Coordinates of C-alpha atoms in Angstrom, one line a residue:
M841 CA -4.4 -41.3 32.8
N842 CA -3.6 -43.6 35.7
I843 CA -4.7 -42.2 39.0
Q844 CA -2.0 -42.5 41.6
P845 CA -1.9 -41.6 45.3
S846 CA -1.7 -37.9 45.3
T847 CA 0.7 -37.1 48.2
Y848 CA 2.1 -38.3 51.4
S849 CA 0.7 -37.1 54.7
P850 CA 1.2 -33.3 54.9
D851 CA 3.0 -33.7 58.2
I852 CA 5.4 -36.4 57.0
A853 CA 8.5 -35.6 54.9
V854 CA 8.5 -37.0 51.4
P855 CA 11.1 -39.9 51.3
Q856 CA 14.2 -39.1 49.3
D857 CA 13.5 -41.8 46.7
K858 CA 10.2 -40.0 45.9
R859 CA 11.8 -36.6 45.4
V860 CA 11.8 -36.9 41.6
F861 CA 11.3 -33.4 40.3
G862 CA 14.3 -31.8 38.5
A863 CA 14.7 -28.3 37.2
R864 CA 12.9 -29.2 34.0
D865 CA 9.8 -30.5 35.8
L866 CA 9.6 -27.4 38.0
F867 CA 10.2 -25.1 35.1
S868 CA 7.4 -26.8 33.2
L869 CA 5.1 -26.6 36.3
W870 CA 5.7 -22.9 37.2
F871 CA 5.8 -21.7 33.6
S872 CA 2.4 -23.3 33.1
L873 CA 1.1 -21.8 36.4
G874 CA 2.4 -18.4 35.3
I875 CA 0.2 -18.5 32.2
G876 CA -3.5 -18.2 32.4
L877 CA -6.6 -16.1 31.9
M878 CA -6.4 -14.8 35.4
V879 CA -2.9 -13.5 34.7
L880 CA -4.2 -11.8 31.5
Q881 CA -7.0 -10.3 33.5
T882 CA -4.6 -9.0 36.1
G883 CA -2.6 -7.3 33.4
A884 CA -5.9 -5.7 32.3
L885 CA -6.3 -4.2 35.7
L886 CA -3.1 -2.2 35.3
A887 CA -3.7 -1.0 31.7
P888 CA -5.9 2.1 32.1
G889 CA -4.1 3.7 35.1
L890 CA -0.5 3.1 34.2
G891 CA -0.5 2.8 30.4
L892 CA 1.7 0.4 28.5
S893 CA 5.1 1.6 29.6
G894 CA 4.2 2.1 33.2
S895 CA 2.4 -1.3 33.4
L896 CA 5.3 -3.2 31.9
L897 CA 7.7 -1.6 34.3
A898 CA 5.5 -2.5 37.3
I899 CA 5.0 -6.1 36.0
F900 CA 8.7 -6.6 35.4
L901 CA 9.8 -5.4 38.8
G902 CA 6.9 -7.0 40.7
T903 CA 7.4 -10.3 38.9
L904 CA 11.2 -10.3 39.4
V905 CA 11.1 -9.6 43.1
G906 CA 8.1 -12.0 43.5
V907 CA 9.7 -15.0 41.8
L908 CA 12.9 -14.6 43.9
L909 CA 10.8 -14.8 47.0
L910 CA 8.7 -17.6 45.6
A911 CA 11.8 -19.7 44.7
A912 CA 13.4 -19.1 48.1
V913 CA 10.2 -20.4 49.8
G914 CA 10.3 -23.4 47.4
V915 CA 13.7 -24.3 48.8
I916 CA 12.2 -24.7 52.2
G917 CA 10.0 -27.4 50.8
S918 CA 13.0 -29.3 49.3
D919 CA 15.0 -28.8 52.5
T920 CA 12.3 -30.3 54.7
G921 CA 10.2 -32.5 52.4
L922 CA 7.2 -31.1 54.2
S923 CA 4.0 -29.5 52.7
A924 CA 3.8 -25.8 52.9
M925 CA 1.5 -25.6 55.9
A926 CA 3.4 -28.3 57.8
A927 CA 6.7 -26.5 57.2
L928 CA 5.2 -23.4 58.9
K929 CA 5.2 -25.4 62.2
L930 CA 9.0 -25.0 62.1
S931 CA 8.6 -21.2 62.3
L932 CA 5.3 -20.7 64.1
G933 CA 5.1 -23.8 66.3
A934 CA 2.6 -26.7 65.9
K935 CA -0.4 -24.7 67.2
G936 CA 0.7 -21.4 65.6
A937 CA 0.6 -22.9 62.1
S938 CA -3.1 -23.6 62.4
L939 CA -4.1 -20.0 61.7
P940 CA -2.2 -19.6 58.4
A941 CA -3.4 -23.1 57.3
L942 CA -7.0 -21.9 57.8
L943 CA -6.4 -18.6 56.0
N944 CA -4.7 -20.5 53.2
L945 CA -7.6 -22.8 52.9
L946 CA -10.1 -19.9 52.6
Q947 CA -8.0 -18.0 50.0
L948 CA -7.4 -21.2 47.9
I949 CA -11.2 -21.9 47.8
G950 CA -11.5 -18.3 46.6
W951 CA -8.8 -18.8 44.0
G952 CA -10.2 -22.1 42.9
S953 CA -13.7 -20.6 42.4
F954 CA -12.2 -17.6 40.5
E955 CA -10.4 -19.9 38.1
I956 CA -13.5 -21.9 37.4
I957 CA -15.5 -18.7 36.9
V958 CA -13.0 -17.2 34.4
M959 CA -12.9 -20.5 32.5
R960 CA -16.7 -20.6 32.5
D961 CA -17.0 -17.1 31.2
A962 CA -14.5 -17.6 28.4
A963 CA -16.0 -20.9 27.3
S964 CA -19.5 -19.5 27.3
L965 CA -18.3 -16.5 25.2
L966 CA -16.7 -18.8 22.7
G967 CA -19.8 -21.0 22.6
T968 CA -22.0 -18.0 22.0
R969 CA -19.8 -16.8 19.1
A970 CA -19.6 -20.3 17.5
F971 CA -23.3 -21.3 17.9
S972 CA -25.9 -19.0 19.5
E973 CA -26.7 -17.4 22.8
G974 CA -29.3 -20.1 23.7
S975 CA -27.1 -23.0 22.7
L976 CA -26.2 -25.7 25.2
L977 CA -22.5 -25.0 24.5
A978 CA -23.0 -21.4 25.5
S979 CA -24.5 -22.4 28.9
P980 CA -22.5 -21.0 31.9
L981 CA -23.8 -23.8 34.1
L982 CA -22.6 -26.5 31.8
W983 CA -19.1 -25.0 31.6
T984 CA -19.0 -24.4 35.4
L985 CA -19.7 -28.1 36.0
F986 CA -17.3 -29.2 33.3
F987 CA -14.3 -27.2 34.5
G988 CA -15.1 -27.8 38.1
G989 CA -15.2 -31.5 37.6
L990 CA -12.0 -31.4 35.5
A991 CA -10.0 -29.4 38.1
T992 CA -11.3 -31.7 40.9
L993 CA -10.2 -34.8 38.9
L994 CA -6.7 -33.4 38.4
A995 CA -6.4 -32.4 42.1
V996 CA -7.4 -36.0 43.2
S997 CA -4.8 -37.4 40.8
G998 CA -2.0 -35.5 42.6
P999 CA 1.2 -33.6 41.6
L1000 CA 3.3 -36.5 40.5
T1001 CA 0.7 -37.7 38.0
F1002 CA -0.2 -34.1 36.9
V1003 CA 3.3 -32.7 36.3
R1004 CA 4.7 -35.8 34.6
Q1005 CA 1.8 -36.8 32.5
I1006 CA -0.3 -33.7 31.8
L1007 CA 2.0 -30.6 31.6
R1008 CA 4.3 -29.6 28.7
N1009 CA 1.5 -28.5 26.4
W1010 CA 3.1 -27.3 23.2
L1011 CA -0.2 -26.1 21.8
L1012 CA -0.5 -23.6 24.7
L1013 CA 3.0 -22.2 23.9
A1014 CA 1.9 -21.9 20.2
A1015 CA -1.2 -20.0 21.3
C1016 CA 0.8 -17.5 23.3
L1017 CA 3.3 -17.1 20.5
W1018 CA 0.4 -16.5 18.0
L1019 CA -1.2 -13.9 20.3
T1020 CA 2.2 -12.1 20.6
W1021 CA 2.7 -12.1 16.8
N1022 CA -0.9 -10.9 16.3
L1023 CA -0.2 -8.0 18.7
F1024 CA 2.9 -6.9 16.9
A1025 CA 1.3 -7.2 13.5
K1026 CA -1.9 -5.4 14.2
A1027 CA -1.4 -2.9 17.1
D1028 CA 0.4 0.4 17.0
L1029 CA 2.7 -0.3 19.9
A1030 CA 4.8 2.9 19.4
A1031 CA 1.6 5.0 19.9
L1032 CA 0.5 2.9 22.9
W1033 CA 4.0 3.2 24.5
A1034 CA 3.9 7.0 24.1
Q1035 CA 0.4 7.2 25.6
A1036 CA 0.4 7.7 29.4
G1037 CA -2.1 6.1 31.7
D1038 CA -5.0 8.1 33.1
G1039 CA -3.4 8.2 36.6
S1040 CA -6.2 6.3 38.3
M1041 CA -3.7 3.9 39.7
P1042 CA -0.4 4.8 41.5
F1043 CA 2.7 3.0 40.3
A1044 CA 3.2 1.5 43.7
V1045 CA -0.3 -0.1 43.7
G1046 CA 0.5 -1.5 40.2
F1047 CA 3.7 -3.0 41.6
D1048 CA 1.8 -4.5 44.6
I1049 CA -0.8 -6.1 42.2
A1050 CA 2.0 -7.5 40.0
I1051 CA 4.0 -8.9 42.9
A1052 CA 0.8 -10.4 44.4
M1053 CA 0.6 -12.9 41.5
P1054 CA 3.8 -14.8 42.5
L1055 CA 3.3 -14.1 46.2
S1056 CA -0.2 -15.7 46.0
W1057 CA 1.7 -19.0 45.4
L1058 CA 3.9 -18.7 48.5
P1059 CA 1.5 -20.7 50.7
L1060 CA 1.4 -23.5 48.0
I1061 CA 4.8 -23.9 46.6
A1062 CA 6.3 -26.3 49.1
D1063 CA 3.4 -28.7 48.3
Y1064 CA 5.2 -29.3 45.0
S1065 CA 8.9 -28.4 45.8
R1066 CA 9.0 -31.1 48.5
F1067 CA 9.2 -33.5 45.6
G1068 CA 12.2 -31.7 44.2
K1069 CA 15.6 -33.5 44.0
R1070 CA 17.9 -30.6 44.8
A1071 CA 17.5 -27.1 46.2
K1072 CA 19.4 -25.6 43.3
S1073 CA 17.0 -27.2 40.8
V1074 CA 14.0 -26.1 42.8
F1075 CA 15.1 -22.4 42.9
G1076 CA 16.2 -22.1 39.3
G1077 CA 13.3 -24.0 37.7
T1078 CA 10.7 -22.2 39.7
A1079 CA 12.1 -18.7 39.3
V1080 CA 12.8 -18.8 35.6
G1081 CA 9.6 -20.7 34.7
F1082 CA 7.3 -18.5 36.6
F1083 CA 9.0 -15.2 35.6
I1084 CA 8.8 -16.0 31.9
G1085 CA 5.2 -17.2 32.0
N1086 CA 3.8 -14.5 34.3
F1087 CA 5.6 -11.5 32.7
W1088 CA 4.7 -12.6 29.2
L1089 CA 1.0 -13.2 29.8
M1090 CA 0.4 -10.2 32.1
S1091 CA 2.1 -8.0 29.6
L1092 CA -0.2 -9.4 26.8
G1093 CA -3.2 -8.6 29.1
V1094 CA -2.1 -5.0 29.3
A1095 CA -1.4 -4.7 25.6
Y1096 CA -4.5 -6.4 24.3
T1097 CA -6.7 -4.3 26.7
L1098 CA -5.2 -1.1 25.4
A1099 CA -5.1 -2.1 21.7
F1100 CA -8.2 -4.2 21.1
A1101 CA -10.5 -4.3 24.1
P1102 CA -13.8 -2.3 23.7
S1103 CA -14.0 0.3 26.4
G1104 CA -16.9 0.0 28.9
E1105 CA -17.7 -3.6 28.0
V1106 CA -18.0 -6.3 30.6
N1107 CA -15.3 -8.9 30.0
A1108 CA -13.7 -6.5 27.5
L1109 CA -10.4 -8.4 27.5
L1110 CA -12.2 -11.7 26.8
L1111 CA -14.0 -10.1 23.9
A1112 CA -10.7 -8.9 22.5
L1113 CA -9.1 -12.3 22.8
A1114 CA -12.1 -14.1 21.4
G1115 CA -11.8 -12.0 18.3
A1116 CA -8.2 -13.0 17.7
G1117 CA -7.5 -16.0 15.5
L1118 CA -11.1 -17.2 15.5
G1119 CA -10.8 -17.6 19.3
I1120 CA -8.5 -20.6 19.0
P1121 CA -5.6 -19.1 21.1
L1122 CA -8.1 -18.2 23.8
L1123 CA -9.5 -21.7 23.7
L1124 CA -6.0 -23.2 24.2
I1125 CA -5.2 -20.9 27.1
L1126 CA -8.6 -21.7 28.5
L1127 CA -7.8 -25.4 28.5
D1128 CA -4.5 -24.6 30.3
E1129 CA -6.4 -22.7 33.1
S1130 CA -7.5 -26.0 34.6
E1131 CA -3.9 -26.5 35.8
N1132 CA -4.2 -23.4 38.0
A1133 CA -7.5 -24.6 39.4
F1134 CA -5.8 -28.0 40.0
A1135 CA -3.1 -26.3 42.1
D1136 CA -5.6 -24.3 44.1
I1137 CA -7.8 -27.3 44.9
H1138 CA -4.9 -29.7 45.6
S1139 CA -3.1 -27.3 48.0
A1140 CA -6.4 -26.4 49.7
A1141 CA -6.8 -30.2 50.4
V1142 CA -3.2 -30.4 51.7
S1143 CA -3.8 -27.4 54.0
S1144 CA -7.0 -29.0 55.2
G1145 CA -5.1 -32.2 55.9
V1146 CA -2.9 -30.3 58.4
L1147 CA -6.1 -29.3 60.2
L1148 CA -8.4 -32.3 59.8
R1149 CA -6.1 -35.3 59.4
L1150 CA -8.1 -36.8 56.6
K1151 CA -6.8 -38.2 53.3
V1152 CA -5.8 -35.5 50.8
E1153 CA -7.7 -37.3 48.0
H1154 CA -11.0 -37.1 49.9
L1155 CA -10.4 -33.5 50.9
A1156 CA -9.6 -32.6 47.3
L1157 CA -12.9 -34.1 46.1
A1158 CA -14.9 -32.2 48.8
I1159 CA -13.1 -28.8 48.1
G1160 CA -13.5 -29.2 44.3
V1161 CA -17.2 -29.6 44.9
I1162 CA -17.3 -26.5 47.1
C1163 CA -15.4 -24.4 44.5
T1164 CA -17.7 -25.6 41.8
L1165 CA -20.8 -24.7 43.8
I1166 CA -19.4 -21.2 44.6
A1167 CA -18.7 -20.7 40.9
C1168 CA -22.2 -21.7 39.9
F1169 CA -23.6 -18.7 41.8
A1170 CA -20.8 -16.1 41.5
P1171 CA -20.0 -13.7 38.7
L1172 CA -16.4 -12.7 37.7
A1173 CA -16.2 -9.6 39.8
Q1174 CA -13.4 -7.2 40.3
Y1175 CA -10.7 -9.0 42.3
Q1176 CA -8.1 -6.3 42.7
N1177 CA -8.9 -6.1 46.4
F1178 CA -8.7 -9.8 46.7
L1179 CA -5.1 -9.8 45.3
L1180 CA -4.1 -7.0 47.6
L1181 CA -5.6 -8.8 50.7
I1182 CA -3.6 -11.9 49.9
G1183 CA -0.4 -9.7 49.8
S1184 CA -1.3 -8.1 53.2
V1185 CA -1.5 -11.5 54.9
F1186 CA 1.0 -13.8 53.3
A1187 CA 3.8 -11.4 52.3
P1188 CA 4.6 -10.6 55.9
L1189 CA 4.2 -14.2 56.9
F1190 CA 6.8 -15.4 54.5
G1191 CA 9.1 -12.6 55.5
V1192 CA 9.1 -14.2 58.9
V1193 CA 9.5 -17.7 57.5
L1194 CA 12.4 -16.9 55.2
V1195 CA 14.4 -15.2 58.0
D1196 CA 13.6 -18.0 60.4
H1197 CA 14.6 -20.8 58.0
F1198 CA 17.7 -19.4 56.4
I1199 CA 19.1 -17.1 59.0
L1200 CA 18.0 -18.1 62.5
R1201 CA 17.7 -21.9 62.0
R1202 CA 20.1 -22.1 59.1
R1203 CA 17.9 -24.6 57.2
G1204 CA 17.6 -26.8 60.3
Q1205 CA 14.4 -28.5 61.5
G1206 CA 12.6 -29.2 64.8
V1207 CA 9.1 -28.2 65.8
V1208 CA 8.0 -26.4 68.9
A1209 CA 4.9 -28.0 70.3
G1210 CA 3.0 -24.9 71.2
L1211 CA 3.1 -21.3 69.8
R1212 CA 6.2 -19.3 68.9
W1213 CA 5.1 -15.9 70.0
P1214 CA 8.0 -13.9 68.6
A1215 CA 7.2 -15.2 65.1
L1216 CA 3.5 -14.5 65.5
L1217 CA 4.2 -10.9 66.8
A1218 CA 6.5 -10.3 63.8
W1219 CA 3.8 -11.5 61.4
L1220 CA 1.2 -9.2 63.0
G1221 CA 3.6 -6.3 62.8
G1222 CA 4.1 -6.9 59.1
I1223 CA 0.3 -7.1 58.5
A1224 CA -0.2 -3.8 60.4
T1225 CA 2.5 -2.2 58.4
Y1226 CA 0.9 -3.3 55.2
H1227 CA -2.5 -1.8 56.0
L1228 CA -1.0 1.4 57.5
L1229 CA 1.0 2.1 54.3
A1230 CA -1.8 1.0 51.9
N1231 CA -4.3 3.3 53.6
L1232 CA -2.1 6.3 54.5
Y1233 CA 0.7 6.2 51.9
P1234 CA -0.6 4.4 48.8
D1235 CA 2.1 6.0 46.6
V1236 CA 4.8 4.2 48.6
G1237 CA 3.7 0.6 48.2
A1238 CA 3.0 -1.8 51.0
T1239 CA 4.0 -5.3 50.0
L1240 CA 7.8 -5.2 50.2
P1241 CA 8.0 -2.8 53.3
A1242 CA 5.6 -5.2 55.2
L1243 CA 7.6 -8.3 54.2
V1244 CA 11.0 -6.7 55.1
L1245 CA 9.7 -5.3 58.4
A1246 CA 8.2 -8.6 59.4
G1247 CA 11.5 -10.4 58.6
L1248 CA 13.5 -7.8 60.6
L1249 CA 11.1 -8.2 63.6
Q1250 CA 11.5 -12.0 63.3
F1251 CA 15.3 -11.6 63.4
I1252 CA 15.3 -9.3 66.4
L1253 CA 12.7 -11.1 68.4
G1254 CA 14.0 -14.5 67.5
R1255 CA 17.5 -13.6 68.7
A1256 CA 16.1 -11.9 71.9
F1257 CA 13.8 -14.7 73.0
T1258 CA 16.1 -17.6 72.6
G1259 CA 14.1 -19.7 75.0
E1260 CA 11.3 -19.8 72.4
R1261 CA 13.7 -21.3 69.9
A1262 CA 14.5 -24.5 71.7
P1263 CA 13.5 -27.2 69.2
A1264 CA 11.4 -30.2 70.1
Q1265 CA 11.1 -33.4 68.2
A1266 CA 8.4 -33.3 65.5

């Protein structure tokens, strides 16, 4: 693999001749990012409370709405050629974009660490089954360092090298197909479909968890879509690719948990997957997980570049080391609250951004030097709405109401305070 410069400065638009991603490239990228062990684990969260039928409905609706929002934000990247955090300056002002850039950096370090942890746990489990518990290949530390180093190398190489030279892994697709065949061959799906969940999770919370997966990529997508040739290709490739991958794998996570996972066991889903096909499908999905860690570390570096003005390659190396160190000392804990926290912050933010970009500015550009207070107030209103609904009315759901209200506030305040909207040269 030839290492190439990873990106252009986050604050500088990608030149037109470097916008080389077509619909096929973006489909490949987002289909791959929609597949992974974390997606399977997220499906496992829904399984007990909602059962198979309720979980699949929540996943279908959450993923569908989520990918439409994700693809729409991707178009902002192709319109502007800017990284995700730099594009926020158009809506929040140059100073106002610093806060979401910092929050994005923190959540991406968390995601990158989670990805390394889940790869570590799966590889250690496979090593223990193939050799013995005390074997070197069953060592969690060894696999933490290996996957942390691999993800960091990919992040330093950058999206152009990564998407064109590393993705399109047909073995991964074969593994998912085999797991699907194994499920239909060995599980009593009719009985599982008829069996209701235990009611421990409201449907609206399941929907919020499902939509959180595509929404968790909102602060990242423009880092890649800014290399897209056309807005139509960006929207279509992103939406279709992520929907297929995310719905498929999250549904498999639900079904395998209900059909094969030993109840009460730590890492029950991983145990079920390790017992299927000698663990080979799990191994192939495990290898693909490094792509998700790559995206987290690379975009964390781009967000840092907006704040620190350092080279993205150097920041990717430093952040990869930080994620690896965190993973060395952290177990794979329950991350349901982490997913919901992401939704509470970034769903309202991009309700503001979508309304500002497509309705108020009509896909135009121009950065305000300071803060755009109407946009920040609309964002805070959306966050407050999310937590109010989540705590007082959990059966209603919080993600979509918060996003819609934030967008509505942005429309009203943006029209009312026209003086705040006078663009200045970037």
